[in-house]
Coordinates of C-alpha atoms and ligand atoms in Angstrom, one line a residue:
M10 CA 334.2 290.0 263.8
S11 CA 335.3 289.8 260.3
A12 CA 338.2 291.7 259.0
A13 CA 336.3 294.4 257.0
K14 CA 334.3 296.5 259.4
S15 CA 330.6 296.4 259.0
R16 CA 328.8 299.4 257.7
I17 CA 326.1 301.1 259.6
L18 CA 324.1 304.2 258.3
V19 CA 322.5 306.0 261.2
I20 CA 319.3 308.1 260.3
D21 CA 317.9 310.5 262.8
D22 CA 316.7 313.9 262.6
E23 CA 318.0 314.8 266.0
R24 CA 321.5 315.6 266.2
S25 CA 322.1 314.4 269.9
Q26 CA 320.8 311.0 269.2
R27 CA 322.9 310.9 266.1
D28 CA 325.9 311.8 268.1
I29 CA 325.7 309.3 270.7
L30 CA 324.9 306.6 268.4
E31 CA 328.0 307.4 266.3
L32 CA 330.0 307.5 269.4
I33 CA 328.8 304.0 270.7
L34 CA 328.8 302.2 267.1
T35 CA 332.3 303.5 266.3
A36 CA 333.8 302.6 269.7
E37 CA 332.6 299.0 268.9
G38 CA 334.4 299.0 265.7
Y39 CA 331.6 299.6 263.2
E40 CA 332.1 302.0 260.2
V41 CA 329.3 304.6 260.8
T42 CA 327.8 307.3 258.5
T43 CA 325.2 309.6 259.7
A44 CA 322.1 311.1 257.7
N45 CA 319.8 313.8 259.4
N46 CA 316.3 313.2 257.5
G47 CA 314.9 310.8 255.1
R48 CA 315.9 312.2 251.9
H49 CA 319.4 312.6 252.9
A50 CA 319.5 309.1 253.8
T51 CA 318.1 307.8 250.5
S52 CA 320.8 309.7 248.6
V53 CA 323.5 308.5 250.6
L54 CA 322.4 304.7 249.9
A55 CA 322.0 305.7 246.3
E56 CA 325.6 306.8 245.8
S57 CA 327.4 304.5 248.7
P58 CA 328.7 301.0 248.4
A59 CA 326.6 298.6 250.0
F60 CA 325.6 299.0 253.9
D61 CA 325.3 296.1 256.1
V62 CA 322.7 297.7 258.5
A63 CA 320.5 301.0 258.5
L64 CA 319.4 302.2 262.0
T65 CA 316.4 304.6 261.5
D66 CA 314.4 306.7 263.3
L67 CA 310.7 306.3 262.4
K68 CA 309.3 309.4 262.8
M69 CA 311.2 312.2 260.7
P70 CA 309.7 315.6 259.4
D71 CA 310.3 314.7 255.7
I72 CA 309.1 311.4 255.0
N73 CA 307.1 308.5 256.6
G74 CA 309.0 305.8 258.2
I75 CA 307.5 303.0 255.9
M76 CA 307.8 305.0 252.9
L77 CA 311.5 305.6 253.8
L78 CA 312.0 301.6 254.8
T79 CA 310.6 300.7 251.1
E80 CA 313.1 303.2 249.3
M81 CA 316.0 302.1 251.4
L82 CA 315.1 298.2 250.3
K83 CA 315.0 299.5 246.7
A84 CA 318.1 301.2 246.6
Q85 CA 320.0 298.5 248.5
P86 CA 318.2 295.0 248.6
G87 CA 320.4 293.3 250.8
L88 CA 320.0 295.8 253.7
C89 CA 319.1 294.9 257.1
V90 CA 317.0 297.8 258.6
I91 CA 316.4 298.5 262.4
L92 CA 313.9 301.0 263.3
M93 CA 313.9 303.2 266.3
T94 CA 310.7 304.1 267.6
A95 CA 309.0 306.2 270.6
H96 CA 306.5 304.4 272.8
G97 CA 303.4 305.6 271.1
S98 CA 304.3 304.2 267.7
I99 CA 304.4 300.4 267.9
D100 CA 301.9 299.7 265.7
T101 CA 303.8 301.5 262.9
A102 CA 306.8 299.2 263.9
V103 CA 304.9 296.3 263.6
E104 CA 303.8 297.0 260.2
A105 CA 307.2 298.1 259.0
M106 CA 308.3 294.6 260.2
K107 CA 305.8 293.3 257.7
K108 CA 307.2 295.3 255.0
G109 CA 310.9 293.8 255.5
A110 CA 312.5 295.6 258.5
F111 CA 314.6 293.5 260.4
D112 CA 313.6 294.3 264.0
Y113 CA 312.7 297.5 266.1
L114 CA 313.8 299.2 269.1
T115 CA 312.1 301.3 271.5
K116 CA 313.2 305.0 272.5
P117 CA 315.2 305.5 274.7
L118 CA 317.6 302.9 273.3
E119 CA 319.4 300.6 276.0
R120 CA 322.9 300.2 274.9
E121 CA 323.1 296.5 275.4
E122 CA 319.9 295.8 273.6
L123 CA 321.2 297.9 270.5
L124 CA 324.4 296.1 270.3
L125 CA 322.7 292.7 270.7
T126 CA 320.2 293.3 267.8
L127 CA 322.9 294.7 265.6
T128 CA 324.9 291.5 266.2
R129 CA 321.9 289.5 265.2
A130 CA 321.3 291.5 261.9
L131 CA 324.9 291.1 261.1
E132 CA 324.9 287.4 261.6
R133 CA 321.8 287.2 259.4
Q134 CA 323.4 289.2 256.8
A135 CA 326.6 286.9 256.7
L136 CA 324.4 284.0 256.4
L137 CA 322.6 285.5 253.3
R138 CA 325.9 286.4 251.5
E139 CA 327.2 282.8 252.0
N140 CA 324.0 281.4 250.8
R141 CA 324.4 283.8 247.9
M142 CA 327.9 282.7 247.4
L143 CA 327.1 278.9 247.3
Q144 CA 324.4 279.2 244.9
E145 CA 326.6 281.0 242.8
Q146 CA 329.4 278.5 243.1
L147 CA 326.9 275.7 242.6
R148 CA 325.7 277.6 239.4
D149 CA 329.2 278.1 237.9
R150 CA 330.2 274.5 238.7
F151 CA 327.7 273.6 235.5
R152 CA 328.8 276.6 233.5
I153 CA 331.7 277.5 231.5
E154 CA 331.9 280.8 229.5
N155 CA 331.2 280.6 225.8
I156 CA 330.6 276.7 225.9
I157 CA 326.8 275.8 225.5
G158 CA 325.6 272.5 227.1
T159 CA 322.6 271.9 229.0
H160 CA 322.5 268.2 228.3
G161 CA 323.4 266.0 231.2
A162 CA 326.6 264.5 229.6
M163 CA 327.9 268.2 228.8
Q164 CA 327.1 269.0 232.5
D165 CA 329.3 266.0 233.6
V166 CA 332.0 267.4 231.3
F167 CA 331.8 271.0 233.0
R168 CA 331.9 269.3 236.4
V169 CA 335.0 267.4 235.7
V170 CA 336.4 270.5 233.8
H171 CA 336.3 272.6 237.2
K172 CA 337.3 269.9 239.1
V173 CA 340.8 269.2 237.5
A174 CA 341.4 272.5 235.9
A175 CA 343.5 273.8 238.7
S176 CA 345.8 270.6 239.1
N177 CA 348.6 270.0 236.8
S178 CA 347.1 266.4 235.5
T179 CA 347.5 265.5 232.2
V180 CA 344.0 265.4 230.6
L181 CA 343.1 263.5 227.3
I182 CA 340.2 264.8 225.8
H183 CA 338.3 262.5 223.3
G184 CA 335.5 263.4 221.0
E185 CA 334.6 263.4 217.2
S186 CA 335.7 265.9 215.1
G187 CA 334.0 269.5 215.9
T188 CA 332.6 268.4 219.4
G189 CA 334.5 271.4 221.1
K190 CA 337.8 269.4 222.3
E191 CA 339.6 272.8 221.8
L192 CA 337.1 274.6 223.4
V193 CA 337.3 272.2 226.3
A194 CA 341.0 272.4 226.5
R195 CA 341.0 276.3 226.5
A196 CA 338.7 276.2 229.2
L197 CA 340.9 273.9 231.4
H198 CA 344.0 276.4 230.9
Q199 CA 341.7 279.6 231.6
L200 CA 340.3 277.9 234.8
S201 CA 344.0 277.2 235.9
E202 CA 346.5 279.2 237.7
R203 CA 348.4 279.0 234.5
R204 CA 345.8 281.4 232.9
N205 CA 348.2 284.7 232.7
R206 CA 350.5 282.9 230.2
P207 CA 349.4 282.0 226.7
L208 CA 348.4 278.4 225.9
Y209 CA 350.7 276.8 223.3
A210 CA 348.9 274.8 221.0
V211 CA 350.1 272.4 218.3
N212 CA 348.3 270.4 215.8
V213 CA 350.2 267.0 215.6
A214 CA 348.5 265.9 212.4
A215 CA 349.2 269.1 210.7
L216 CA 353.0 269.1 210.6
P217 CA 355.5 266.7 209.0
E218 CA 357.4 264.5 211.5
S219 CA 360.8 266.2 211.3
I220 CA 359.3 269.8 211.6
L221 CA 357.2 268.7 214.3
E222 CA 359.9 267.4 216.3
T223 CA 361.9 270.5 216.2
E224 CA 358.8 272.6 217.0
L225 CA 358.1 270.5 219.9
F226 CA 361.6 269.8 221.5
G227 CA 363.6 272.9 219.5
H228 CA 367.2 272.0 218.5
E229 CA 370.9 273.3 218.8
K230 CA 372.7 275.3 216.7
G231 CA 374.3 273.2 214.1
A232 CA 372.1 270.1 214.9
F233 CA 371.4 269.7 211.2
T234 CA 372.1 271.6 208.0
G235 CA 370.1 275.0 208.1
A236 CA 370.2 274.8 211.5
D237 CA 372.0 278.2 212.0
A238 CA 370.7 279.1 215.4
R239 CA 369.4 277.4 218.4
K240 CA 365.6 276.8 218.6
I241 CA 363.5 276.6 221.8
G242 CA 360.9 274.3 221.4
L243 CA 357.3 274.6 222.4
I244 CA 357.6 272.3 225.4
E245 CA 360.1 274.4 227.0
Q246 CA 358.4 277.6 225.8
A247 CA 355.2 276.0 227.4
S248 CA 357.2 275.9 230.9
G249 CA 354.9 277.5 233.6
S250 CA 351.9 277.2 231.0
T251 CA 349.9 274.7 229.3
L252 CA 350.7 272.7 226.2
F253 CA 348.0 271.4 224.0
L254 CA 348.7 268.6 221.7
D255 CA 345.8 268.3 219.4
E256 CA 345.1 265.0 217.4
V257 CA 347.8 263.5 219.6
G258 CA 346.5 260.1 218.0
D259 CA 348.7 261.0 214.8
L260 CA 351.7 261.2 216.8
K261 CA 354.6 259.1 215.0
R262 CA 356.4 256.2 217.1
D263 CA 359.8 258.0 217.5
L264 CA 357.9 261.1 218.7
Q265 CA 355.8 258.8 221.1
V266 CA 358.7 258.0 222.7
K267 CA 360.4 261.4 223.1
L268 CA 357.2 263.0 224.4
L269 CA 356.8 259.9 227.3
R270 CA 360.1 261.0 228.2
V271 CA 359.0 264.5 228.7
L272 CA 356.0 263.3 230.6
Q273 CA 357.9 261.3 232.8
E274 CA 361.0 262.9 233.7
R275 CA 359.6 266.3 233.1
E276 CA 362.9 267.3 231.1
V277 CA 363.3 267.9 227.4
L278 CA 366.4 267.3 225.3
R279 CA 366.6 269.7 222.2
V280 CA 367.4 267.9 218.7
G281 CA 371.1 267.7 218.7
G282 CA 371.5 268.6 222.1
T283 CA 373.0 266.9 225.0
E284 CA 371.7 269.1 227.9
R285 CA 368.4 268.0 229.8
I286 CA 366.4 271.0 230.5
K287 CA 363.8 270.9 233.3
V288 CA 360.5 271.8 232.2
D289 CA 357.3 272.5 233.9
A290 CA 354.4 272.5 231.1
R291 CA 350.9 271.1 231.9
V292 CA 350.1 268.8 228.9
L293 CA 346.6 268.5 227.6
A294 CA 346.0 266.4 224.7
A295 CA 343.0 265.5 222.1
T296 CA 341.9 262.9 219.6
N297 CA 339.0 262.1 217.6
Q298 CA 340.6 258.6 217.3
D299 CA 339.9 255.6 219.5
L300 CA 343.3 255.3 221.0
E301 CA 342.6 252.2 223.1
R302 CA 342.3 250.7 219.7
G303 CA 345.4 252.4 218.4
V304 CA 347.2 250.8 221.4
R305 CA 345.7 247.1 220.6
E306 CA 346.9 247.6 217.0
G307 CA 350.2 248.9 218.0
R308 CA 349.9 252.2 216.5
F309 CA 350.1 253.9 219.8
R310 CA 352.4 253.2 222.7
E311 CA 350.4 251.9 225.4
D312 CA 352.7 253.5 228.3
L313 CA 352.3 256.8 226.6
Y314 CA 348.5 256.2 226.5
Y315 CA 348.5 255.7 230.1
R316 CA 350.6 259.0 230.8
L317 CA 348.3 261.2 228.6
N318 CA 345.1 259.7 229.8
V319 CA 345.5 260.6 233.8
I320 CA 342.1 262.3 233.3
S321 CA 339.8 261.5 230.7
I322 CA 337.2 263.9 229.4
V323 CA 335.0 262.6 226.9
I324 CA 332.7 264.9 224.8
P325 CA 329.7 263.3 223.3
S326 CA 328.8 263.8 219.7
L327 CA 326.1 266.5 218.9
R328 CA 323.6 263.7 217.8
E329 CA 324.0 262.1 221.4
R330 CA 322.7 265.3 223.0
R331 CA 320.4 266.9 220.5
T332 CA 318.7 269.2 223.4
D333 CA 321.7 271.2 223.1
I334 CA 321.2 271.9 219.4
P335 CA 318.4 274.8 220.1
P336 CA 320.4 276.6 222.6
L337 CA 323.7 276.4 220.2
V338 CA 321.3 277.8 217.4
E339 CA 320.5 280.6 219.7
H340 CA 324.1 281.1 220.6
F341 CA 325.7 281.2 216.9
L342 CA 322.8 283.4 215.9
K343 CA 323.7 286.0 218.4
K344 CA 327.4 285.5 217.5
Y345 CA 326.9 285.9 213.6
D346 CA 323.8 288.4 213.7
P347 CA 324.9 291.0 216.4
S348 CA 322.1 293.0 215.5
A349 CA 319.8 290.4 216.9
R350 CA 317.4 291.0 214.2
K351 CA 317.3 287.0 213.0
S352 CA 315.3 284.2 214.4
I353 CA 315.0 280.7 213.6
S354 CA 311.4 279.4 212.7
Q355 CA 310.2 276.2 214.3
P356 CA 310.3 274.1 210.9
A357 CA 314.0 274.9 210.4
L358 CA 314.8 274.3 214.0
K359 CA 313.2 270.9 213.8
I360 CA 315.2 270.0 210.9
L361 CA 318.5 271.0 212.6
T362 CA 317.5 269.1 215.8
N363 CA 316.8 265.9 213.8
Y364 CA 319.9 266.0 211.7
D365 CA 322.5 263.9 212.4
W366 CA 325.4 266.3 212.2
P367 CA 328.5 264.2 211.1
G368 CA 330.7 267.4 211.7
N369 CA 329.2 268.0 215.2
V370 CA 329.1 271.4 216.6
R371 CA 331.6 273.1 213.9
Q372 CA 329.1 271.9 211.1
L373 CA 326.1 273.6 213.0
E374 CA 328.0 276.7 213.6
S375 CA 328.8 277.0 209.7
V376 CA 325.3 276.0 208.9
I377 CA 323.9 279.1 211.0
E378 CA 326.6 281.5 210.0
R379 CA 325.7 280.8 206.4
A380 CA 322.0 280.8 207.1
V381 CA 322.7 284.5 208.7
L382 CA 324.4 285.7 205.7
L383 CA 322.1 284.6 203.0
A384 CA 318.5 284.5 204.3
E385 CA 316.4 287.0 202.8
E386 CA 314.0 287.2 205.6
D387 CA 314.7 287.7 209.3
I388 CA 313.2 284.4 210.5
L389 CA 315.3 281.6 209.0
G390 CA 313.4 279.1 207.2
P391 CA 314.4 275.6 205.9
A392 CA 315.0 277.3 202.7
D393 CA 318.0 278.9 204.4
L394 CA 319.6 275.5 205.2
P395 CA 321.9 273.5 203.0
A396 CA 320.3 270.7 201.2
T397 CA 322.4 267.9 202.8
V398 CA 320.9 269.1 206.1
R399 CA 317.3 269.7 204.7
T400 CA 317.2 266.2 203.2
G401 CA 319.6 264.5 205.7
I402 CA 321.3 262.7 202.8
S403 CA 324.7 262.4 204.1
S404 CA 323.4 260.6 207.0
A405 CA 321.0 258.3 205.4
S406 CA 323.8 257.0 203.0
D407 CA 326.1 256.3 206.0
V408 CA 323.2 254.3 207.6
V409 CA 322.7 252.3 204.4
L410 CA 326.1 251.6 203.5
G411 CA 327.3 251.4 207.3
L412 CA 330.3 253.8 205.8
H413 CA 333.2 254.3 208.1
I414 CA 336.7 254.9 206.7
P415 CA 339.5 253.2 208.4
E416 CA 342.5 254.7 209.5
E417 CA 344.6 253.1 206.5
G418 CA 342.2 254.8 204.1
I419 CA 340.1 252.9 201.4
D420 CA 340.2 252.2 197.9
L421 CA 337.6 254.4 196.3
E422 CA 337.7 252.4 192.7
G423 CA 337.6 249.2 194.1
L424 CA 334.6 250.2 196.4
E425 CA 332.8 251.7 193.0
R426 CA 333.4 248.3 191.4
S427 CA 331.9 246.3 194.1
L428 CA 328.9 248.6 194.3
I429 CA 328.4 247.9 190.4
L430 CA 328.6 244.2 190.8
K431 CA 326.4 244.3 193.7
A432 CA 323.9 246.3 192.0
L433 CA 324.0 243.9 188.9
E434 CA 323.6 240.9 191.3
K435 CA 320.5 242.6 192.9
A436 CA 319.3 243.4 189.6
E437 CA 319.9 239.8 188.5
G438 CA 321.8 241.0 185.5
N439 CA 319.6 243.5 184.3
Q440 CA 321.8 246.5 183.3
T441 CA 318.8 249.2 183.1
K442 CA 317.5 248.1 186.7
A443 CA 321.3 248.1 187.9
A444 CA 321.6 251.4 186.8
R445 CA 318.8 252.6 188.3
L446 CA 319.8 251.3 191.7
L447 CA 322.9 253.3 191.4
G448 CA 321.1 256.5 190.2
L449 CA 323.1 256.3 186.8
T450 CA 322.0 256.2 183.1
R451 CA 322.3 252.7 181.5
R452 CA 325.2 254.3 179.1
T453 CA 327.1 255.4 182.4
L454 CA 326.8 252.1 184.0
Q455 CA 327.9 250.5 180.8
Y456 CA 331.0 253.0 180.5
R457 CA 332.0 252.0 184.0
L458 CA 331.7 248.3 183.4
E459 CA 333.9 248.5 180.4
K460 CA 336.6 250.2 182.6
I461 CA 336.3 247.7 185.3
Q462 CA 336.4 244.6 182.9
G463 CA 339.2 246.4 180.9
A464 CA 341.3 246.6 184.2
P465 CA 343.3 243.2 185.4
D466 CA 342.5 242.5 189.1
G467 CA 344.4 244.7 191.6
A468 CA 345.2 247.4 189.0
T469 CA 342.4 249.6 190.0
A470 CA 343.9 250.7 193.0
A471 CA 347.5 251.5 191.4
P472 CA 348.7 255.2 191.9
K473 CA 348.3 257.7 189.0
G474 CA 350.9 260.3 188.5
A475 CA 348.5 262.8 187.7
E476 CA 347.3 262.7 191.4
A477 CA 350.5 263.0 193.3
D478 CA 350.4 267.0 193.3
Ligands
ATP4 N1 329.4 273.6 223.6 C1 329.8 274.4 222.3 N2 329.4 275.7 222.7 C2 329.7 276.7 221.7 N3 330.6 276.4 220.6 C3 331.2 275.3 220.5 C4 330.9 274.4 221.3 N4 331.4 273.1 220.9 C5 332.1 273.7 219.7 N5 331.7 274.8 219.8 C6 332.5 275.6 218.3 O1 332.6 274.7 217.3 C7 333.8 275.0 216.8 C8 334.8 273.6 216.6 O2 335.2 273.3 218.1 P1 336.7 272.9 218.5 O3 337.6 273.4 217.4 O4 336.7 273.0 219.9 O5 336.4 271.3 217.9 P2 337.2 270.0 218.1 O6 336.7 269.0 218.8 O7 338.7 270.5 218.5 O8 337.5 269.9 216.5 P3 338.4 269.1 215.9 O9 338.5 267.5 216.2 O10 337.8 269.1 214.4 O11 339.6 270.0 215.9 C9 334.6 276.1 217.4 O12 334.1 277.3 216.5 C10 333.8 276.0 218.6 O13 333.9 277.4 219.2
MG5 MG1 340.5 270.7 217.4

């Protein structure tokens, strides 16, 4: 028998019958409640927590047995109902079985038969319960609160998240900007035992190196001018919790070495300090860069890469999972229009589904937020979408030019010069044609050509003082 007592409701209009059943069943360790008629029984069921089994007389003055059965099952759908019937009313009992009763017993009851039937009923209850639990677990494995993703690739992400959340392994989350890396990091924390402490997040790219160092590692009093008190760094603060290093690919070499030490030795040395302090922070990291390439090109330490990438979660770009776009649109509509009046028209949804989303889910979210704010009608149409999305221009030019901005940046003026020369070449020197190819007037093209020809080679990339602010 399980730890919690099974709860049994006994319904009979005959007092002596109720008393003897209560006596027998209580002695067997069951928790027994009694009711003396049908109305009483339904009100008990409506107000109490779930019973496992109802043991009911079939013939009572106030209600027909079949009706009582139907009402009881309506009040507690998981209930197992056993009928007690006099010899003459077997037909009704059979009919009741068809309507969902578990079994019937004929009066006068035999103790052994009663207990055996009860045991079988409870076994079935346990089985049903276990089945329900397994189904819920299965469903949850493919679900994470607030993260939308029905596409197979996202379902894979959810499965891994559920699998590794409870462990202390370092996880590296890869994905383009706006794909939901931070959301996944937060889910990993929420699904871990560390959830009662806050997640400590730091964006590596947002802080200058010296500030980042003291933010992460802390410093002792007097470590440098201005350090007039000891500072506890985030790594130490996150001990017992989770530390999320966002854009970890931007970490400078010096700090890469220091972070590696934290991951390897599980201890931290404050800036200006000598004492090694034990830390127990679970580290999650995210990057939108190709870190393996960073390793090949010497920008990222290989040993640190392997330390971070123990578990790797790759979040696909939105254009690689377009089937997620409609449910995401619904999700953001609900988020930004709590009155739930706005909906999306089919043509607008089609545009959204076909667009390339260089900014991924974040971009989709702001497009919906804007549309909800600006739309005049309750049904959002193509006109409520930004021109770039409607025309797909940004993605088209990416495709035509194969645009990709490398880590070291680009020389925009040099690029402009190459484009102008290319257009002239294609137009066989005809300036009017070349201007048309570039979407410029002939005069503008001529003006830019003069600028190019006036500038000595290489001077185009020279920094200008005016841009230094
Ligand atoms: N699958 C998703 N379901 C619901 N909302 C999402 C999903 N993915 C992203 N978002 C939302 O999109 C926005 C961007 O997500 P997040 O900040 O996690 O992206 P990111 O990958 O960390 O981006 P970046 O690289 O630019 O930092 C957030 O508002 C987030 O709530
Ligand atoms: Mg982020």
